[in-house]
């Protein structure tokens, strides 16, 4: 992808909310993502332990999507990507934006890991995440109590969802 067209992230402002809500409620996206009220988005923009990003792309910097993340470093649960949406699918924009976010999480936040949940049937999203190095967590290896902490830390997610985790690149000695 041409460097000037690669996705970029900038902080969401209140004036972006119509764009965000329009994308969230779009029939192409609705089956795959949660539906927040405007107040829930405003709270995520305001809270210090939440990140709300507009994904921009192309030379003109048009809005092409958004990404919401929870900073869960304090309870030891890394950084959680709550939601990612791009308008134009399967052109590498989702993975491009996620790569930028993961780099930010490791370099700026020193996150121990970045994780997310995804519906089993959402294979497009899973392939996009896999391209960024996310791997499906083997939940059989996670203790029950620990799993409960993950679920509680993000306000719950379905048993039907896969958990995918990305660890930082290993530093060679
Ligand atoms: C999920 C999302 C952000 C991914 O971004 P994207 O730009 O569309 O994805 P990418 O181009 O990075 O990768 C798409 C991959 O899925 C594949 N794909 C496309 N349609 C597919 C389908 N129906 N079944 C399986 N794979 C599919 C593509 O071939 C590509 O994989 P490959 O490069 O290995 O061939 C975007 O699709 C989206 O906004 N979806 C709607 C909302 C959503 O699902 N959000 C995530 C909730 S967890």
PDB file of N, CA and C in Angstrom, residues 68 88 98 112 148:
ATOM      1  N   UNK A  68     -12.030   1.664  18.815  1.00  0.00           N
ATOM      2  CA  UNK A  68     -12.158   1.989  20.245  1.00  0.00           C
ATOM      3  C   UNK A  68     -11.333   0.975  21.032  1.00  0.00           C
ATOM      4  N   UNK A  88     -14.795   0.499   3.902  1.00  0.00           N
ATOM      5  CA  UNK A  88     -14.448  -0.206   2.663  1.00  0.00           C
ATOM      6  C   UNK A  88     -13.704  -1.484   3.049  1.00  0.00           C
ATOM      7  N   UNK A  98      -5.143  -1.518  12.324  1.00  0.00           N
ATOM      8  CA  UNK A  98      -4.840  -2.305  13.521  1.00  0.00           C
ATOM      9  C   UNK A  98      -3.334  -2.359  13.769  1.00  0.00           C
ATOM     10  N   UNK A 112       1.502  -5.100  27.700  1.00  0.00           N
ATOM     11  CA  UNK A 112       2.080  -6.461  27.722  1.00  0.00           C
ATOM     12  C   UNK A 112       1.501  -7.301  26.595  1.00  0.00           C
ATOM     13  N   UNK A 148     -12.602 -15.172  33.962  1.00  0.00           N
ATOM     14  CA  UNK A 148     -13.670 -14.314  34.516  1.00  0.00           C
ATOM     15  C   UNK A 148     -13.191 -12.867  34.614  1.00  0.00           C
TER      16      UNK A 148
END
